[in-house]
Rosetta silent file (secondary structure, phi, psi, omega in degrees, C-alpha in Angstrom):
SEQUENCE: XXXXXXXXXXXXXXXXXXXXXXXXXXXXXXXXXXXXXXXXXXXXXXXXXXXXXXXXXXXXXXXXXXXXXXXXXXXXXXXXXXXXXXXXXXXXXXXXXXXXXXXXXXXXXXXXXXXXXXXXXXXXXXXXXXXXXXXXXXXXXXXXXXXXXXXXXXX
SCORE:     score description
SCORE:     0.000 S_00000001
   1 L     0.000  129.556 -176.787 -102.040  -61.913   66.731 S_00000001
   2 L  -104.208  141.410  169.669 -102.296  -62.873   63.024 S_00000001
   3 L   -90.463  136.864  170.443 -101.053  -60.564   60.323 S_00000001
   4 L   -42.281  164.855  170.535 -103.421  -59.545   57.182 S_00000001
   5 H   -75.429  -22.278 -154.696 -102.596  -60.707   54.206 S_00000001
   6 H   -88.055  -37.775 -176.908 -102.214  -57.229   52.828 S_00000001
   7 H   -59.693  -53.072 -165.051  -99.833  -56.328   55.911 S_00000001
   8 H   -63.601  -44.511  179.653  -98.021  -60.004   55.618 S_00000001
   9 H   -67.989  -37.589  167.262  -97.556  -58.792   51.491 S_00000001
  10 H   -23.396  -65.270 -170.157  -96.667  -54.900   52.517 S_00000001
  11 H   -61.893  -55.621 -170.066  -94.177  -56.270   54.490 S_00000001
  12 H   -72.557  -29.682 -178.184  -92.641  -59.321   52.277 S_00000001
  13 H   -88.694  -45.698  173.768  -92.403  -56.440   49.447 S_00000001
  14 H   -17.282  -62.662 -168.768  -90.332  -53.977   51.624 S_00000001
  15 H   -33.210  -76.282 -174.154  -88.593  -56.765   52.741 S_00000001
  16 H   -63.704   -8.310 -177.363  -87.463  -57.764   48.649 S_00000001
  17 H   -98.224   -4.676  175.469  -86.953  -54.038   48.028 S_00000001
  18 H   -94.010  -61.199 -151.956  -84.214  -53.567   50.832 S_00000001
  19 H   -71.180  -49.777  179.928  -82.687  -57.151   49.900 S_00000001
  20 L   -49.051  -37.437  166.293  -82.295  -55.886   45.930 S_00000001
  21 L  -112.295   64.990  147.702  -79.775  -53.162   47.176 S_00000001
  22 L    80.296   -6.736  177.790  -78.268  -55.379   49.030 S_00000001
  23 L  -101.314  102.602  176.231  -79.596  -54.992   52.602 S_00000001
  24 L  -117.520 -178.907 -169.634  -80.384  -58.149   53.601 S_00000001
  25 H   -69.014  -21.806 -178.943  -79.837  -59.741   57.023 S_00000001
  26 H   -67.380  -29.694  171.301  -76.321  -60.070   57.107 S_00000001
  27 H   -59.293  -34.594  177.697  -75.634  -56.848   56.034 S_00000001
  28 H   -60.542  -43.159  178.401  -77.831  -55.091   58.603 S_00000001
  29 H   -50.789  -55.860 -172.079  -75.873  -57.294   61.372 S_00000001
  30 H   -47.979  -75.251 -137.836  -72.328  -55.864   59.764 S_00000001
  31 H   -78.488  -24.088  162.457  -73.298  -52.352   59.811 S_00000001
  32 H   -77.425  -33.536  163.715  -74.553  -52.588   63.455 S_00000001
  33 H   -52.787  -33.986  164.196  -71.797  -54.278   64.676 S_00000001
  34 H   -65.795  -48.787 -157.307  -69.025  -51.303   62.807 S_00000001
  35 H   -63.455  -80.102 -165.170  -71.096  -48.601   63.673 S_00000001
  36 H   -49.816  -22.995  155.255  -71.453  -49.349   67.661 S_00000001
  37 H   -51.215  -33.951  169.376  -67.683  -50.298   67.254 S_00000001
  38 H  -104.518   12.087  131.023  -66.662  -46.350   66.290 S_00000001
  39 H   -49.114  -52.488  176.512  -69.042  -46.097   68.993 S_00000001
  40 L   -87.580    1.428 -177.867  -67.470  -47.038   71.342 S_00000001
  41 L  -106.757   -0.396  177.424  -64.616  -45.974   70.258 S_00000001
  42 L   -74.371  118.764 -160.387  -65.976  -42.383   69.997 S_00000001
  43 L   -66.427  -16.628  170.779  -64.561  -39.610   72.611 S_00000001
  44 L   -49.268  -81.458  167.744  -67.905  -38.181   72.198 S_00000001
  45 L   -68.933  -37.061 -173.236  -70.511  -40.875   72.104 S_00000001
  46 L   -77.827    6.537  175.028  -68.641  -43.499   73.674 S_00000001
  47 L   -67.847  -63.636 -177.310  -69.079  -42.372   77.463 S_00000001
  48 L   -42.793  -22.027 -167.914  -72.925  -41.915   76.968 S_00000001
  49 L  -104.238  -19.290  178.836  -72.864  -45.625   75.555 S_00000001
  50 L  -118.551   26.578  140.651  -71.099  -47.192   77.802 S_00000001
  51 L   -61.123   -5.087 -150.471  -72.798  -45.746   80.869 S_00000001
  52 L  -156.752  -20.201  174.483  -75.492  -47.226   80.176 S_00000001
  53 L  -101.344   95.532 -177.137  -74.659  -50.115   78.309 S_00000001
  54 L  -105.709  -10.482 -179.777  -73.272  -53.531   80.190 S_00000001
  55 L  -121.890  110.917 -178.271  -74.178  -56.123   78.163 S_00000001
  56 H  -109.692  -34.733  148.003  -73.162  -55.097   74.452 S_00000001
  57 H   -12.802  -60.591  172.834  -73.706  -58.738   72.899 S_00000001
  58 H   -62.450  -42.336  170.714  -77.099  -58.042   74.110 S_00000001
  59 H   -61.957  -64.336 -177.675  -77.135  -54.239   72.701 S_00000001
  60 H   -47.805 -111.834  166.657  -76.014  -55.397   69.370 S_00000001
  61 H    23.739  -43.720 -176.331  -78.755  -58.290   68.822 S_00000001
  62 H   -94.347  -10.941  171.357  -81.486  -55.291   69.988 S_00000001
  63 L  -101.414   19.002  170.433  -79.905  -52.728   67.413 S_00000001
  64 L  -125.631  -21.234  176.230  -79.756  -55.645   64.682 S_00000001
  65 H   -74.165  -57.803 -166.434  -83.615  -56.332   65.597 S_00000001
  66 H   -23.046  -63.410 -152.181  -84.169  -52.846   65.575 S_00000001
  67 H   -72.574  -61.687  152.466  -82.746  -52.154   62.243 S_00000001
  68 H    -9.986  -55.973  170.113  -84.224  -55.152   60.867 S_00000001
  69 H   -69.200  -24.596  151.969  -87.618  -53.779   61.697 S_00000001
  70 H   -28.017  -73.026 -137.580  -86.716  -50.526   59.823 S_00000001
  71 H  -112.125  -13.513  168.874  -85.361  -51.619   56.946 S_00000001
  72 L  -126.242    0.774  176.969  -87.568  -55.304   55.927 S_00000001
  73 L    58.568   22.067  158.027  -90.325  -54.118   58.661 S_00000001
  74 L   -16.190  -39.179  179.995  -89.436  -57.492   60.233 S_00000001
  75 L    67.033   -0.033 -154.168  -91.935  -57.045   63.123 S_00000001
  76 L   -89.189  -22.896  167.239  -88.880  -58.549   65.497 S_00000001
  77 L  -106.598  115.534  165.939  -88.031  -55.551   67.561 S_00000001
  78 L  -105.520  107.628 -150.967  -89.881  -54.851   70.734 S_00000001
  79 L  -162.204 -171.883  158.277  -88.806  -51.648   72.766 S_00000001
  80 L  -153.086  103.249  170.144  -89.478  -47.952   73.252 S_00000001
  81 H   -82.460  -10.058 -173.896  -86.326  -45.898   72.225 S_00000001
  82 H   -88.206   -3.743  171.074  -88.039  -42.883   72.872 S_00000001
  83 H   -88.408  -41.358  175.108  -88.000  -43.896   76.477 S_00000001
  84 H   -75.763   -9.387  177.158  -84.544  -44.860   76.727 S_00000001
  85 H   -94.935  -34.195 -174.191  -83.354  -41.770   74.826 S_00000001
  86 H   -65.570  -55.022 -177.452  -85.562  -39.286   77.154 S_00000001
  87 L   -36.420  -46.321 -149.606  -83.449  -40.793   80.074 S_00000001
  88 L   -95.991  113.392 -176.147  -80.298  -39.900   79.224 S_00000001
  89 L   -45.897  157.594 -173.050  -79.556  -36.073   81.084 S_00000001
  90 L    24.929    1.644  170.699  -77.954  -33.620   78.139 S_00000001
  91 L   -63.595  135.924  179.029  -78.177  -35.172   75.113 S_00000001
  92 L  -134.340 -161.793 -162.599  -79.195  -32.622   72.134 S_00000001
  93 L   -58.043  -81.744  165.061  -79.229  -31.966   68.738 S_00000001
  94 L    22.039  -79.650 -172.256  -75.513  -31.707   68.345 S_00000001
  95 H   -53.374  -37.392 -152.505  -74.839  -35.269   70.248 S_00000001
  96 H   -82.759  -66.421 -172.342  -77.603  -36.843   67.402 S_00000001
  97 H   -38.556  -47.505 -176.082  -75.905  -34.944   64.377 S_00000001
  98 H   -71.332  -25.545  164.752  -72.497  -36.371   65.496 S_00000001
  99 H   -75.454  -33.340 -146.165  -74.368  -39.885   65.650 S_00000001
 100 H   -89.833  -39.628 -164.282  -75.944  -39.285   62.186 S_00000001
 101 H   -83.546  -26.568  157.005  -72.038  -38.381   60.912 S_00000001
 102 H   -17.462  -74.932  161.524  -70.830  -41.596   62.903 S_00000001
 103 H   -44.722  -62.903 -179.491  -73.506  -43.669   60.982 S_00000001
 104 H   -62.561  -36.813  163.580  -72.776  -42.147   57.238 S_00000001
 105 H   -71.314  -22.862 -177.213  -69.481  -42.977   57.630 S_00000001
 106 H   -80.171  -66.088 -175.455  -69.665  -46.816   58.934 S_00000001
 107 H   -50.043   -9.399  163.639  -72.483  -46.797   55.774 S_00000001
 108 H   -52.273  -64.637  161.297  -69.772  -45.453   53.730 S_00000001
 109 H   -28.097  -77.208  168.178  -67.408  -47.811   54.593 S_00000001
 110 H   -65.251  -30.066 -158.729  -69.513  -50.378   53.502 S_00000001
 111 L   -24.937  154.858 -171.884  -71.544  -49.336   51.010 S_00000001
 112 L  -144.077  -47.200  150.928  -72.882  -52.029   48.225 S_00000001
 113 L  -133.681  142.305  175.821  -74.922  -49.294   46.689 S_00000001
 114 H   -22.327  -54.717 -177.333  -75.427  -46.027   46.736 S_00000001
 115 H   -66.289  -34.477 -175.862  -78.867  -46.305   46.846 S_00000001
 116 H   -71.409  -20.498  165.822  -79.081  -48.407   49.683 S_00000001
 117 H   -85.989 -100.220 -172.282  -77.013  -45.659   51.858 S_00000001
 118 H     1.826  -40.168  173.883  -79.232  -43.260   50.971 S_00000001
 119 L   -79.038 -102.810 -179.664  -82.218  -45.091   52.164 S_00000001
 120 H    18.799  -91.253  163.121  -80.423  -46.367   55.142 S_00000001
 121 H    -2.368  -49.367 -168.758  -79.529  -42.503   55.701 S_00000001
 122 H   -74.386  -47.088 -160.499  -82.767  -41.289   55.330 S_00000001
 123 H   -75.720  -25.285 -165.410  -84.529  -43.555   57.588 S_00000001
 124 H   -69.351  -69.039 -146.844  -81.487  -43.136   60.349 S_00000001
 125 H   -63.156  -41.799  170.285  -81.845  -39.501   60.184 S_00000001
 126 H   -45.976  -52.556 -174.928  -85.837  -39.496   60.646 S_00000001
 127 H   -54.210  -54.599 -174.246  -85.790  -41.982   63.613 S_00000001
 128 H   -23.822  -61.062  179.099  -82.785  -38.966   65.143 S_00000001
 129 H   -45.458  -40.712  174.858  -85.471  -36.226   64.123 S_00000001
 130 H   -66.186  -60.434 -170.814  -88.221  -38.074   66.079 S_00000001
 131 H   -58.003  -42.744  178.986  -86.282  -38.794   69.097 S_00000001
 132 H   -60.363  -48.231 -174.285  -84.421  -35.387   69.161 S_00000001
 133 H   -42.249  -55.744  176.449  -88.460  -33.841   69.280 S_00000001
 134 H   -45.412  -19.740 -152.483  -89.507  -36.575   71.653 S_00000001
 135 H  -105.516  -65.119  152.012  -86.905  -35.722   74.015 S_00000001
 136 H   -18.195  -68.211  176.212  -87.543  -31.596   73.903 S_00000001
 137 H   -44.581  -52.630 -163.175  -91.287  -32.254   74.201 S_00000001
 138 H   -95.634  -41.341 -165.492  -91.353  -35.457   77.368 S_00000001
 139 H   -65.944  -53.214 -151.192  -87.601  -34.523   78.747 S_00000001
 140 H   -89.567  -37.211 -158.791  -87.733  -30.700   78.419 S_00000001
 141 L    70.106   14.079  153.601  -91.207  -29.745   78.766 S_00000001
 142 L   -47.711  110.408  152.340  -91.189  -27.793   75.189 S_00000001
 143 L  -129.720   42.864  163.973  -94.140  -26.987   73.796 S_00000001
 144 L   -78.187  160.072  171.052  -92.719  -23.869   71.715 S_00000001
 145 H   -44.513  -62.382 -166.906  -92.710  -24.567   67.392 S_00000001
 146 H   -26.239  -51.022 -156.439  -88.841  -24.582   67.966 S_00000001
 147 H   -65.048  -55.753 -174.302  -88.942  -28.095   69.977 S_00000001
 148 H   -23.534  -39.361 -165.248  -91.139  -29.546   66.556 S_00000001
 149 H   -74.086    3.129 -164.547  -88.118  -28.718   64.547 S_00000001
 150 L     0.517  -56.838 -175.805  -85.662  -31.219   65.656 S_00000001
 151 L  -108.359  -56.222  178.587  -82.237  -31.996   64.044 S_00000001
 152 L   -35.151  -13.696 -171.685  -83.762  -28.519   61.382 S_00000001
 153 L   -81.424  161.017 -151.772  -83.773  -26.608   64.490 S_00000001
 154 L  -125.486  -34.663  175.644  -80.543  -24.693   65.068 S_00000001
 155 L  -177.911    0.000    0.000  -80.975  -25.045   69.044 S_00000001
């Protein structure tokens, strides 16, 4: 499949506008590697992750494509998280908010600019928002407003 040019520039500017505050690839690599580290080290999270997880060499690498594909639009990750998130029995808002404060602090940690958490932030908390819906809607069978509302929703 060949990319347009206007996709191949879209892409190439993203790309230089992530890399100006500082998120380039190495950074993206750091910050997955810290985060799923107070993952796993989390009395919370880290059951759910490693129940599920057996190869984490391999987990990292697909959460460093992942992000990559976020944050420079990379085209490099191929997956369905909204399938692998519907699987897992009881996760809710709650478990995602407690991911989202997991995440702002490892971007804390690091930070190189403000701005660049902030984005980071932003985009983390949408993909949550999607997933928390997805997972009411395909897991749950919700089709009340409430399930639409996702991490805004109170329960």
């Amino acid at each position: 499949m060949t990319t347009s040019p206007h996709a191949a520039a879209a892409r190439q500017s993203k790309r230089e506008a992530a890399e100006a505050l500082q998120i380039d690839p190495g950074f993206i690599r750091q910050m997955v590697e810290e985060f799923y580290s107070a993952i796993r080290g989390d009395a919370r999270l880290g059951p759910i992750f490693a129940a599920r997880i057996a190869d984490w060499d391999e987990h990292l690498d697909r959460m460093t494509a992942f992000w990559s594909s976020v944050l420079h639009e990379s085209g490099g990750f191929r997956g369905n998280p909204m399938v692998k998130h519907i699987a897992i029995p009881g996760i809710e808002r709650d478990d995602f908010l407690h991911w989202l404060a997991l995440f702002g602090a490892t971007l804390d940690r690091l930070e190189r600019d403000p701005r660049a958490t902030q984005l980071i932030v932003a985009r983390a908390r949408m993909i949550a928002d999607s997933l928390l819906t997805g997972i009411r809607i395909h897991r749950d069978g919700r089709t009340d407003f409430g399930a639409m509302k996702g991490l805004d929703d109170a329960g």
